[in-house]
Coordinates of C-alpha atoms in Angstrom, one line a residue:
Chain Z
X1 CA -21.1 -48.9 -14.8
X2 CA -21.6 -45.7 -17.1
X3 CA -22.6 -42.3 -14.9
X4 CA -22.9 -39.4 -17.2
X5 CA -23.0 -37.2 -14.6
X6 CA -19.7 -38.0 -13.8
X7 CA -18.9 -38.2 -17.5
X8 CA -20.3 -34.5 -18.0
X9 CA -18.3 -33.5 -14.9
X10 CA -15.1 -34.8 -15.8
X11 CA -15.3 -33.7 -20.0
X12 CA -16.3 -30.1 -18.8
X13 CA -13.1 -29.9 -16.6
X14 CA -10.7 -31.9 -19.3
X15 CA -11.8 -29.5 -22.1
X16 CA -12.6 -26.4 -20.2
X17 CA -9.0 -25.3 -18.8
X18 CA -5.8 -24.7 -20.6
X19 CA -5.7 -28.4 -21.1
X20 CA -7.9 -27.9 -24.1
X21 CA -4.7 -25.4 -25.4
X22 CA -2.0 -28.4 -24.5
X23 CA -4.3 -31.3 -26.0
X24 CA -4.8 -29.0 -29.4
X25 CA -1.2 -27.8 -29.6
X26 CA 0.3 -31.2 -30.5
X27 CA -2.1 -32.6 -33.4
X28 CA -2.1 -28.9 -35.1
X29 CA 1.8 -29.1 -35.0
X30 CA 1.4 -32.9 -36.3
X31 CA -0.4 -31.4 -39.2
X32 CA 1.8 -28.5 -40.0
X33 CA 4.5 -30.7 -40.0
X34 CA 2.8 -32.9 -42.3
X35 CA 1.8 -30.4 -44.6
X36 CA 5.6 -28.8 -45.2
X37 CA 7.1 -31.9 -45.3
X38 CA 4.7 -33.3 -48.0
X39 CA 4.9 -29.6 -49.8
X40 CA 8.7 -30.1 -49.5
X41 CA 9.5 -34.1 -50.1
X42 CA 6.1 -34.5 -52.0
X43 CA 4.1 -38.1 -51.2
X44 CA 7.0 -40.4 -49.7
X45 CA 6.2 -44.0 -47.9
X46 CA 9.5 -43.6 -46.0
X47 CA 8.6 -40.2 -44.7
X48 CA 4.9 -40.7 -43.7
X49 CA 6.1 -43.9 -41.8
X50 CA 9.0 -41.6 -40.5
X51 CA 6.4 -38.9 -39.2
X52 CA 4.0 -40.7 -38.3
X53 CA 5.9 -43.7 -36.3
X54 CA 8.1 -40.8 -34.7
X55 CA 6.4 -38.1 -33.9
X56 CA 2.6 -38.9 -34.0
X57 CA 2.5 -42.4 -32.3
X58 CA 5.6 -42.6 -30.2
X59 CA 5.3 -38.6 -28.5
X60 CA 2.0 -37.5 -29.5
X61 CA 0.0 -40.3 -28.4
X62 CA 1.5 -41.0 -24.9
X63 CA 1.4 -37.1 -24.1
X64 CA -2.1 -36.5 -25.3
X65 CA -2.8 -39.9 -23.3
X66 CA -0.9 -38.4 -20.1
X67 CA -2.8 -35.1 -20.2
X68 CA -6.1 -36.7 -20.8
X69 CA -5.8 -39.7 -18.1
X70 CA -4.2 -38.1 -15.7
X71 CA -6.3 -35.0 -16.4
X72 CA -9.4 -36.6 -15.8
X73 CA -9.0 -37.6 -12.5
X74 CA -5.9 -36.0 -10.9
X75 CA -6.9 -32.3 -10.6
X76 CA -10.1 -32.9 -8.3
X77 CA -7.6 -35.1 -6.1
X78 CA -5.3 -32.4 -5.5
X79 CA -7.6 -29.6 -5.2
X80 CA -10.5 -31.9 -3.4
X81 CA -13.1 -31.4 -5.0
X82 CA -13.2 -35.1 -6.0
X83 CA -14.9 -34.9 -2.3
X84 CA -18.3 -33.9 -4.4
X85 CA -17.9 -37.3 -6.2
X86 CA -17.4 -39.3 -3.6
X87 CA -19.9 -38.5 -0.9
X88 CA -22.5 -40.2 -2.8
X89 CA -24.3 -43.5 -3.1
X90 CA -22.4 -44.1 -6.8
X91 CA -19.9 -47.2 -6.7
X92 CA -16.3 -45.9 -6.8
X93 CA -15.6 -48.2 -10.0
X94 CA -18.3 -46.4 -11.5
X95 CA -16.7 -43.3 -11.2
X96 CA -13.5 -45.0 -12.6
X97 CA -14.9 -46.4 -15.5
X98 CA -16.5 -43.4 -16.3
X99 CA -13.8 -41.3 -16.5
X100 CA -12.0 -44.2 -17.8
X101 CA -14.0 -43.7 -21.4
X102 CA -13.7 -40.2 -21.1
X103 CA -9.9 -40.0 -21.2
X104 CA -10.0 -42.8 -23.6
X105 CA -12.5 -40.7 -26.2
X106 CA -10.6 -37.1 -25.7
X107 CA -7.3 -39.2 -25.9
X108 CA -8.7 -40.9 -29.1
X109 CA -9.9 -37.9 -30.3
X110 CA -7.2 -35.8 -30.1
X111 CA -4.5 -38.1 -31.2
X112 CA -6.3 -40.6 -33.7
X113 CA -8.2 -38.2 -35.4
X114 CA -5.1 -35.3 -36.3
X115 CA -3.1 -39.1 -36.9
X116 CA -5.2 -39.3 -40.0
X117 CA -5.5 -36.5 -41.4
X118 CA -1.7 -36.3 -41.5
X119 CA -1.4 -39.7 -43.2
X120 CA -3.6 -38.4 -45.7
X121 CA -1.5 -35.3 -46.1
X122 CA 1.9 -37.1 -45.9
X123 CA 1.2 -40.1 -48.7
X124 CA -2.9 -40.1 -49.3
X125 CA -3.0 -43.2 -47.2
X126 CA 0.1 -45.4 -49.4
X127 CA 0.7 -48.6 -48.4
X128 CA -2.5 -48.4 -45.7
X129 CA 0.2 -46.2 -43.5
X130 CA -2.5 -43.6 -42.7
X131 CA -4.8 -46.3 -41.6
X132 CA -2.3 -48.3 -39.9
X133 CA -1.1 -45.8 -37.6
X134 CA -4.5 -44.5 -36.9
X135 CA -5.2 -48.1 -35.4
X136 CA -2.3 -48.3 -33.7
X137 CA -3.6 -44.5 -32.0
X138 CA -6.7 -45.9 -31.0
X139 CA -5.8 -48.9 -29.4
X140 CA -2.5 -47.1 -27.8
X141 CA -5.2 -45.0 -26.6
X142 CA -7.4 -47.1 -24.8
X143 CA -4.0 -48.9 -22.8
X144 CA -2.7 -45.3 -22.1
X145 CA -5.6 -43.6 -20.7
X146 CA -6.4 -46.5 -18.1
X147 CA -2.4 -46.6 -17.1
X148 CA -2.2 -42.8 -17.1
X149 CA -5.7 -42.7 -15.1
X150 CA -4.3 -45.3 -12.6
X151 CA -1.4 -42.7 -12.2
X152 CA -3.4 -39.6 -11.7
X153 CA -5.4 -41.6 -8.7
X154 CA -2.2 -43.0 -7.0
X155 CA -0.2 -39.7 -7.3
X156 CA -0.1 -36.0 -7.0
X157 CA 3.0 -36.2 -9.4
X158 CA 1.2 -38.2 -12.3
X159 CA 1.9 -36.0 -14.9
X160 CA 5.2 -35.6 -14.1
X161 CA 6.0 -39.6 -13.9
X162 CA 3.8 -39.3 -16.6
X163 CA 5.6 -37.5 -19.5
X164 CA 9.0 -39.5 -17.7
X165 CA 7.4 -42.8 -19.1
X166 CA 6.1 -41.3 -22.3
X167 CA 9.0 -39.8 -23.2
X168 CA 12.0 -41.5 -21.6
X169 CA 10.6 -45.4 -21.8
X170 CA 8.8 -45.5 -24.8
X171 CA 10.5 -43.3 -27.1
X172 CA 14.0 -42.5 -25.6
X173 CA 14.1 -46.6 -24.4
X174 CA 11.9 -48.1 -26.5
X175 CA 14.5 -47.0 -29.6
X176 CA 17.6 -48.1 -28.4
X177 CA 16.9 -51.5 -25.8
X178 CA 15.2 -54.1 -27.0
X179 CA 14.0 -55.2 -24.1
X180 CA 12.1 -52.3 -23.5
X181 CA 10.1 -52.3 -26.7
X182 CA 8.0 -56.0 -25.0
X183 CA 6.9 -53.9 -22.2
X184 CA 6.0 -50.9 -24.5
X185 CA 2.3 -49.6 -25.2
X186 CA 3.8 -48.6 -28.4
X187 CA 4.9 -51.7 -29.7
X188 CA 1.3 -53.4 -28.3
X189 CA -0.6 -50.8 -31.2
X190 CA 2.0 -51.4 -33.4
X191 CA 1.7 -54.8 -33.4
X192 CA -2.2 -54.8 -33.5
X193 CA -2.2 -52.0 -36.5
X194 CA 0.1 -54.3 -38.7
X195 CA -2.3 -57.1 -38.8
X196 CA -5.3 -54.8 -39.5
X197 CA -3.9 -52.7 -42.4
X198 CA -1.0 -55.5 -43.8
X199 CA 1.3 -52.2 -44.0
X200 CA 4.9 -54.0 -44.8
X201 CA 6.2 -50.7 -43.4
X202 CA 4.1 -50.9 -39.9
X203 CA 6.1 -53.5 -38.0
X204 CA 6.2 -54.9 -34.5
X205 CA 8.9 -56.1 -32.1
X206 CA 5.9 -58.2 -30.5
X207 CA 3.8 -61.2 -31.8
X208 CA -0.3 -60.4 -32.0
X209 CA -0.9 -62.8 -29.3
X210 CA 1.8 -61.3 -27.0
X211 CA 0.4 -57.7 -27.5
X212 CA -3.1 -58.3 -27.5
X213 CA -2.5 -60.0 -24.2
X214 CA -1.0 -57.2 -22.3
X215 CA -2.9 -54.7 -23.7
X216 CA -6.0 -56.5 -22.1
X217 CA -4.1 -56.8 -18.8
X218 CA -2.4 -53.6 -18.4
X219 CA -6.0 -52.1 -19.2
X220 CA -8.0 -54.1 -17.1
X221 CA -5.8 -53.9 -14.6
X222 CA -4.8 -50.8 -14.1
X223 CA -8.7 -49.8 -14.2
X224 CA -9.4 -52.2 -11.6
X225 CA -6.7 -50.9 -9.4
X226 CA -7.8 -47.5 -9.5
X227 CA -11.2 -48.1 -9.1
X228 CA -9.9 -49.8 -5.8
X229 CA -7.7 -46.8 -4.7
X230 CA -10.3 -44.8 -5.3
X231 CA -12.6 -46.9 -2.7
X232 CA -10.4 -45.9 -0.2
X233 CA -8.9 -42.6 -1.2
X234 CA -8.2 -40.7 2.1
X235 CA -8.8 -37.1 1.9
X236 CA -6.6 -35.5 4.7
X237 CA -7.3 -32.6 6.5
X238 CA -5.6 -29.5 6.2
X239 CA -4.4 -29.8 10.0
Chain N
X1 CA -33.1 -39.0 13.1
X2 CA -29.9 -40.7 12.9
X3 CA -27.2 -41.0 15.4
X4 CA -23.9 -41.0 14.4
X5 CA -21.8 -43.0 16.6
X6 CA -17.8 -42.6 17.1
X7 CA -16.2 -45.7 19.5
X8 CA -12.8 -45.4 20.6
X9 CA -11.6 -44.2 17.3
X10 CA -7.8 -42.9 17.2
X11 CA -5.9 -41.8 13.9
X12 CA -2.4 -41.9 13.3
X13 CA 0.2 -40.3 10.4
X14 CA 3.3 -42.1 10.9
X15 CA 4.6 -41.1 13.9
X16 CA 2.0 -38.5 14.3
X17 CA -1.4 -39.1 16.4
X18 CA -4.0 -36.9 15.2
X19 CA -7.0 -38.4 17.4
X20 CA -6.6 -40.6 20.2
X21 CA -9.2 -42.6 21.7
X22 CA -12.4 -40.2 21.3
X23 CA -15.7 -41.9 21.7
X24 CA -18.9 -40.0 21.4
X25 CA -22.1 -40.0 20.4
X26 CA -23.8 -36.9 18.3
X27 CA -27.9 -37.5 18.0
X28 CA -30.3 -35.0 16.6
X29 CA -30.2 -31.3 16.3
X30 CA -27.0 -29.1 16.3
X31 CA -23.3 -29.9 18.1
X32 CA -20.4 -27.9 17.6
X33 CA -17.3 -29.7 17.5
X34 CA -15.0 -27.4 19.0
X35 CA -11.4 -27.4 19.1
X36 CA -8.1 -24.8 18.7
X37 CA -6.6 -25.5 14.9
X38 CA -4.9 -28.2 14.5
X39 CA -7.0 -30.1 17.6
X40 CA -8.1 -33.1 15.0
X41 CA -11.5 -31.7 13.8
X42 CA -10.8 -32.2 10.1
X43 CA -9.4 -35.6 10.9
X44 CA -12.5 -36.3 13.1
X45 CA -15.0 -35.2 10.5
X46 CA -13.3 -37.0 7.7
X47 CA -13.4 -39.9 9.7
X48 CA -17.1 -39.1 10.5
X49 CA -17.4 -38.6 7.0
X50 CA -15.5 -41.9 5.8
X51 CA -13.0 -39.7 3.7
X52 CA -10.8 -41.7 6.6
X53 CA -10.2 -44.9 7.9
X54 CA -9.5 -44.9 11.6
X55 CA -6.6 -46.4 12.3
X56 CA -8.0 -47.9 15.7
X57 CA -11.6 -48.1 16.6
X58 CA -15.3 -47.6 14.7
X59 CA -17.2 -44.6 13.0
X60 CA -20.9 -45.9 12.6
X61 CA -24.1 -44.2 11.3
X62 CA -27.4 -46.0 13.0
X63 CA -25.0 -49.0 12.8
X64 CA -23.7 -49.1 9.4
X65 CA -20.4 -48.5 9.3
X66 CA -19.6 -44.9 7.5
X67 CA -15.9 -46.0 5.9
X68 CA -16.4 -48.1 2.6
X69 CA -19.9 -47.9 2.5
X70 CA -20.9 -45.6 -0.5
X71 CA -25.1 -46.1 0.3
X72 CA -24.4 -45.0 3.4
X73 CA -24.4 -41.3 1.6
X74 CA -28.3 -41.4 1.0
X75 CA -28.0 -40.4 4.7
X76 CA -25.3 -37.8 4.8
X77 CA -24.8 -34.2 3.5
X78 CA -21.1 -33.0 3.6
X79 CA -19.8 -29.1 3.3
X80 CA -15.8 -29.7 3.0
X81 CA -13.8 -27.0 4.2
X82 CA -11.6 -26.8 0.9
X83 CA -12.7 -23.9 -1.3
X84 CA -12.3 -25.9 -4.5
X85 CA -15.6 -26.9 -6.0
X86 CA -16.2 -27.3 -10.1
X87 CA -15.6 -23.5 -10.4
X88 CA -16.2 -24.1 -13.9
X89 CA -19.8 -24.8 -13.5
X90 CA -22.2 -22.3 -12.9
X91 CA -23.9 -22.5 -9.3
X92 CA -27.0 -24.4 -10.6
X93 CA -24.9 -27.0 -12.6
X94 CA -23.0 -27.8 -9.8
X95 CA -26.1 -28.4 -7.6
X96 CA -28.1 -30.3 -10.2
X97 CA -25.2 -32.5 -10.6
X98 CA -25.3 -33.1 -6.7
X99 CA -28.5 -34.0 -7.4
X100 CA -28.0 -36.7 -10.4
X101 CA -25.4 -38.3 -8.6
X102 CA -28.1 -39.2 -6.0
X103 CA -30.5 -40.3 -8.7
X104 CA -32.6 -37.0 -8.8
X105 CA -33.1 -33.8 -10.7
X106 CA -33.7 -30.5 -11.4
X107 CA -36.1 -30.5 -9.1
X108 CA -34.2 -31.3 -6.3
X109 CA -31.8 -29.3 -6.8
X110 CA -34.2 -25.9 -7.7
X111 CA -35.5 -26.8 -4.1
X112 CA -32.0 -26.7 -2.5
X113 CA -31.0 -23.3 -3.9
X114 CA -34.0 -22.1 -2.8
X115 CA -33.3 -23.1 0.6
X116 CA -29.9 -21.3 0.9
X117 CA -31.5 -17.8 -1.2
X118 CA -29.2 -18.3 -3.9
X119 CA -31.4 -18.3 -7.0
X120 CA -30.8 -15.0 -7.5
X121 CA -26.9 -16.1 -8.9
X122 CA -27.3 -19.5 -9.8
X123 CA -26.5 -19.0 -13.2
X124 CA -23.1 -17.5 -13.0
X125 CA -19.8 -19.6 -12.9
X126 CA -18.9 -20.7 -9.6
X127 CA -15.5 -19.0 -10.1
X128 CA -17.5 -15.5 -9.8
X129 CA -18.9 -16.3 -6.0
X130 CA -17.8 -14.9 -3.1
X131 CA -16.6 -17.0 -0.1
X132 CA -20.1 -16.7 1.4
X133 CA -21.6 -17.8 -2.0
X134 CA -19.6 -20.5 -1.9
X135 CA -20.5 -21.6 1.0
X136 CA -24.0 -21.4 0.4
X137 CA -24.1 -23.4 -2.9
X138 CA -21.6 -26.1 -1.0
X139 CA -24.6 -26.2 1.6
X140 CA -27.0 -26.4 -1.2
X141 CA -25.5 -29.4 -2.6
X142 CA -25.4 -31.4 0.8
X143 CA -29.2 -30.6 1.3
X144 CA -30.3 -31.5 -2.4
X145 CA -31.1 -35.2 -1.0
X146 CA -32.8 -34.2 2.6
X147 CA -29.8 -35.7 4.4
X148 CA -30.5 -37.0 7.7
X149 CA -27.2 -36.0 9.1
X150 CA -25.1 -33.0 8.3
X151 CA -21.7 -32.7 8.4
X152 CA -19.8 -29.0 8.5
X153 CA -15.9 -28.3 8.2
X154 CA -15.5 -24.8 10.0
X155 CA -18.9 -23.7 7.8
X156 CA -18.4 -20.0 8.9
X157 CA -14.5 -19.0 7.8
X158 CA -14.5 -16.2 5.8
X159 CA -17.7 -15.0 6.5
X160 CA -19.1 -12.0 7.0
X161 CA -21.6 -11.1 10.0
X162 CA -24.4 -11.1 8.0
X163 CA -23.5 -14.4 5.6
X164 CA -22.9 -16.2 9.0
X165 CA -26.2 -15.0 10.9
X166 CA -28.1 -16.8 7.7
X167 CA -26.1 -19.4 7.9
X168 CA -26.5 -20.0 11.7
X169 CA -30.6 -19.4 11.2
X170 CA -30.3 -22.1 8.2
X171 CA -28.7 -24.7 10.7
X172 CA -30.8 -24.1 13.7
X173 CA -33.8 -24.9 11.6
X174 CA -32.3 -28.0 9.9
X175 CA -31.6 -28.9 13.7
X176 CA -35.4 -27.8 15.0
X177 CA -36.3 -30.4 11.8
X178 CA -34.5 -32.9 13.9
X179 CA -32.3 -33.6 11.8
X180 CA -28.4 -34.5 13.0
X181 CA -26.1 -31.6 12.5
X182 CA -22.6 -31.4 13.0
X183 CA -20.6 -28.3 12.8
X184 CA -16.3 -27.9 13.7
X185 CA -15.5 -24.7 14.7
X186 CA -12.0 -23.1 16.4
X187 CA -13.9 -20.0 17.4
X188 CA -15.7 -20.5 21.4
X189 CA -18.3 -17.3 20.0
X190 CA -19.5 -19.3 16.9
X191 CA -20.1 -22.2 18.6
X192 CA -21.8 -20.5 21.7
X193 CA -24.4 -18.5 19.3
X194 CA -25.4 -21.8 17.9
X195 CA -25.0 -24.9 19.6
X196 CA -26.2 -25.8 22.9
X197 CA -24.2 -29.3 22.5
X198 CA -20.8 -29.3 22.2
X199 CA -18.2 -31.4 21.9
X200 CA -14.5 -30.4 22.5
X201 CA -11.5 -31.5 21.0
X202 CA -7.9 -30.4 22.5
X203 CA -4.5 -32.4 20.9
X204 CA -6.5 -35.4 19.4
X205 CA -8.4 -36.2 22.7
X206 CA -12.2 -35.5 23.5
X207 CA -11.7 -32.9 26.2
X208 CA -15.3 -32.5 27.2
X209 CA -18.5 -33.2 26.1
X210 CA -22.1 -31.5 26.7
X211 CA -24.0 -28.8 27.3
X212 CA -22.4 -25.6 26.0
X213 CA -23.1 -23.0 29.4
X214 CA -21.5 -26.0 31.4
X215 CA -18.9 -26.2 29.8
X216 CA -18.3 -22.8 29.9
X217 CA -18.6 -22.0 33.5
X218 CA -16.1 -24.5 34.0
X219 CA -13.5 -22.5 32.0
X220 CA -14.4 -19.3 33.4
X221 CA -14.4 -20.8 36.9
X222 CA -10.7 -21.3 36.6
X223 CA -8.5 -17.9 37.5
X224 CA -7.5 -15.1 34.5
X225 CA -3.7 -14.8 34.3
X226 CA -2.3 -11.6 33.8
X227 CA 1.6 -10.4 33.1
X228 CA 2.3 -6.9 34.0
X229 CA 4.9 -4.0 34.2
X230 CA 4.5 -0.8 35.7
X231 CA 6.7 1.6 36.8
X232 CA 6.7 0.5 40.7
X233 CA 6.0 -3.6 40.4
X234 CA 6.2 -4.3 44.2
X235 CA 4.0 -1.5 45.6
X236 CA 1.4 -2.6 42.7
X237 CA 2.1 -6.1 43.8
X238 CA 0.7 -5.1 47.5
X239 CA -1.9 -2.9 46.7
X240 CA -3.4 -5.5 44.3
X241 CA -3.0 -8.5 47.3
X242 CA -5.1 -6.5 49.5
X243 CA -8.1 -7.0 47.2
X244 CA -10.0 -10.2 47.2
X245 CA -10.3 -9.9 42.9
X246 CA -6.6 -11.0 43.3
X247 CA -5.9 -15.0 44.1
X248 CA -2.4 -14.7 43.6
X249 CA 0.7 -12.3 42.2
X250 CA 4.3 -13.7 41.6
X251 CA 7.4 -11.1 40.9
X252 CA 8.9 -12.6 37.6
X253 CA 12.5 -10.9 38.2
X254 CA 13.5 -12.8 34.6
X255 CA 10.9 -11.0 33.0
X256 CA 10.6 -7.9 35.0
X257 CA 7.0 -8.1 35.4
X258 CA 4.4 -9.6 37.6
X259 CA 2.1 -12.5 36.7
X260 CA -1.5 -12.1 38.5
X261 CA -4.1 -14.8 38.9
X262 CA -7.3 -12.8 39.1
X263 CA -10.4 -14.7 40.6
X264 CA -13.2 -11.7 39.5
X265 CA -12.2 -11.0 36.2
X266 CA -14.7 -8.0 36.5
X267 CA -13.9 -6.4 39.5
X268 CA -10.3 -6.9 38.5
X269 CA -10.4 -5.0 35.7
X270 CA -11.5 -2.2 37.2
X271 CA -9.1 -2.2 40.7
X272 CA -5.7 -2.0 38.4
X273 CA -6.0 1.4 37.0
X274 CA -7.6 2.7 39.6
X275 CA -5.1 1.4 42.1
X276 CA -2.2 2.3 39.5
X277 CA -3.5 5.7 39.7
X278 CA -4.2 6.0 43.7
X279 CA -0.8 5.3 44.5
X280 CA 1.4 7.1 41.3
X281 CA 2.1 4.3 39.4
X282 CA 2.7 4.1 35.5
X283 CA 1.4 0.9 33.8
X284 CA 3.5 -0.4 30.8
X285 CA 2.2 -3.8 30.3
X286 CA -1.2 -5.3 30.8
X287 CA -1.6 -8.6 28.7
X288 CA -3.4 -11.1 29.5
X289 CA -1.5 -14.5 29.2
X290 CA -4.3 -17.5 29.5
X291 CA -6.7 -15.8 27.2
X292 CA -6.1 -17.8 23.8
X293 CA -8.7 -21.0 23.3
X294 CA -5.6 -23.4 23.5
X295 CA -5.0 -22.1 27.2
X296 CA -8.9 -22.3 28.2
X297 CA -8.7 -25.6 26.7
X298 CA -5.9 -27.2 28.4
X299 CA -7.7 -26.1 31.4
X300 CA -10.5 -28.6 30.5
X301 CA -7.9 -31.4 29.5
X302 CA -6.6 -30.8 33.3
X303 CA -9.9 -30.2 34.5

């Protein structure tokens, strides 16, 4: 199910362009901002969850997830070079998969990773809110690089439709309907994060049960429609 | 040796048919598959190459079907037209990856550079290559598994003379190897330098099909069309008559010209200026008007 060629392939071209700059930019600023507002408010709860709930999980996360998902496939679509993958005897889920844990290991990387250190800067992990949100990273992680992934097979557009659900569903949405916040990836990690750490402050609008469930779906879905896409991905001429 | 069968295949986009009804069958050693732009040969070769479904009809490889069968790429080596290609990766990654993707290594893939004489730059970046250079690493990794069929889309744009005679040498052997190669090509001189099978394409449908001198002798067997102003049309237009090179002249009083079917192309070309010159006439136009591939070709659709 696991090709490293492919895996080698597709890391090379996620961290070799100036998608490396864009997945960097966002967990430095995360930590700059951490580190004046601690110099300036000192070690606050209120603030870390603040930061960290609005900045880190609900903007940094998706984008990093968009950059990384789509970014691992999308590019060799458009420019056709996915043609190298294709015309050989490796099963197009493979390929899918694959690049399925790559986007899900840059995306954890660069978002989980910076998510901790700044919860150590903001409060020194008070009230488990460095850990919590850290979880809630990794799992939003896995969910947003398969749906992002999906997106970068389907369309040519994917980061654009991309950054339009990061940014105007889950955090523009997400804050101010209700209804939104079930069918949020957000709220899925949020709910997962609270039961790991007991954080009083890291809360859900979703049960466990309700979250774990469509994490699992929209993940296993989404990479088995891709991986189904893929199989018959036309590659039109230039006529 | 594999054959590479295509039965009654059509494509369509929307409204738009790309191929219509071509059947054909390409079987060891070198065919051109030739064909103005925009004729269907990409389509045709993605189709061949099961980057397409057709919409109507079967592409099959020794009987397997070639669309949604990923084994059936043990068999095939593909060179894409598009430029874009990993440009990352330095020459020798690229072609060792090729390589791992069909299960097999360095090796492999040392052997395939070798075979297109590019060791001498596999180790810079891809992005650094030349057009020909390209080309030859995009050849290297379709060879890296010893395909038994080989498919090229337009292998020779943006060549130079000397890229393109080693690339022509490099597929006439993998043809004398029997193996099956395929090449698309909008350029008749190409084609004629290398294949002695061809197969044409004109507006989606399979215009002709065989050997290349045949072929050829029935386009030039058809008259040369010529548009012409000269300072006395009419006494040109009788002069010209009188000699058997000439089938045909009409006076175009809309254009001010004369259109002339010529049956010797030869001898033809050598009565206008000298009759121009016998009888005090100025020429001001001499184009020819049937010469483009489009106009030969739609001489074989008629044909």
């Amino acid at each position: 199910m696991y090709d490293p060629t492919v895996a080698r392939l597709t890391y090379r071209g996620l961290l070799g362009r100036r998608r490396a700059l864009v997945l960097g930019a966002l967990p430095v600023l995360l930590i700059v901002i951490s580190a004046v507002v601690r110099a300036l408010t000192g070690a606050d709860d209120q603030v870390a969850h603040d930061v960290l709930g609005g900045f880190a999980l609900a903007t940094m996360v998706p984008i990093i997830g968009v950059i990384a998902g789509t970014g691992a496939i999308g590019p060799e679509i458009d420019d056709g070079s996915v043609v190298y993958l294709l015309a050989k005897p490796v099963k197009r889920p493979t390929i899918i998969f694959t690049k399925l844990i790559v986007a899900i290991a840059v995306t954890m990387a660069f978002s989980a990773l910076p998510t901790f250190v700044a919860g150590m800067i903001l409060n020194g992990n008070g009230q488990q809110i460095a850990v919590a949100y850290t979880v809630a990273a990794l799992v939003a992680s896995i969910a947003y690089a398969a749906l992002f992934l999906l997106l970068g097979t389907v369309s040519r557009h994917a980061v654009v439709f991309g950054l339009v659900y990061a940014l105007v569903w889950e955090a523009l949405f997400g804050s101010l309907v209700s209804g939104a916040r079930t069918l949020s990836v957000q709220q899925w990690a949020l709910a997962v994060a609270h039961k790991v750490s007991d954080s009083s402050l890291v809360t859900s609008d979703v049960k466990l049960p309700t979250a774990t469930v469509l994490l699992v779906v929209v993940t296993v879905a989404a990479t088995w429609y891709a991986g189904r896409k893929l199989r018959t991905l036309t590659l039109a001429g230039e006529e | 040796m594999s054959t590479l069968s295509i039965d009654h295949v059509s494509r369509w986009f929307g409204n738009v048919v790309a191929v219509n009804d071509v059947t054909m069958t390409i079987g060891p050693g070198v065919t051109g598959l030739l064909g103005p732009n925009g004729a269907g040969k990409s389509t045709l070769i993605n189709m061949m190459g099961g980057f397409l479904a057709p919409s109507t009809g079967t592409v099959t490889l020794d009987g397997q079907p070639v669309w949604r069968n990923e084994q059936i790429y043990k068999q095939i080596g593909i060179v894409p037209e598009r430029e874009a290609m990993y440009d990352f990766l330095t020459g020798r990654e690229f072609v060792v990856a090729n390589a791992e993707l069909h299960g097999l290594g360095a090796k492999a893939a040392a052997r395939a550079l070798a075979t297109v004489e590019m060791e001498y730059a596999q180790d810079r970046k891809i992005s650094t290559y030349s057009k020909g250079m390209r080309q030859r690493v995009k050849m290297a990794s379709a060879l890296v598994h010893d395909p038994s069929l080989l498919l090229l889309d337009e292998p020779f744009n943006g060549m130079d003379p000397r890229q393109r005679m080693q690339l022509m040498d490099l597929l006439r052997r993998m043809g004398a190897e029997g193996r099956t190669v395929l090449f698309s090509s909008h350029i008749l001189e190409e084609v004629e330098q290398l294949a002695s099978h061809i197969e044409v394409i004109v507006a989606g449908r399979h215009a002709a099909s065989g050997d290349f001198r045949r072929i050829r002798r029935l386009m030039t067997d058809r008259p040369h069309r010529y548009l012409v102003r000269s300072s006395d049309d009419r006494t040109l237009a009788a002069a010209l008559i009188a000699d058997p090179s000439t089938a045909g002249i009409e006076v175009d009083l809309a254009e001010g010209a004369l259109r002339i079917q010529a049956v010797d192309f030869g001898r033809f070309t050598a009565l206008l200026p000298k009759v121009a010159r016998e009888h005090g006439i100025r020429l001001l136009t001499v184009s020819p008007s049937d010469e483009s591939l489009e106009s030969v070709f739609s001489y074989l659709v008629a044909a």
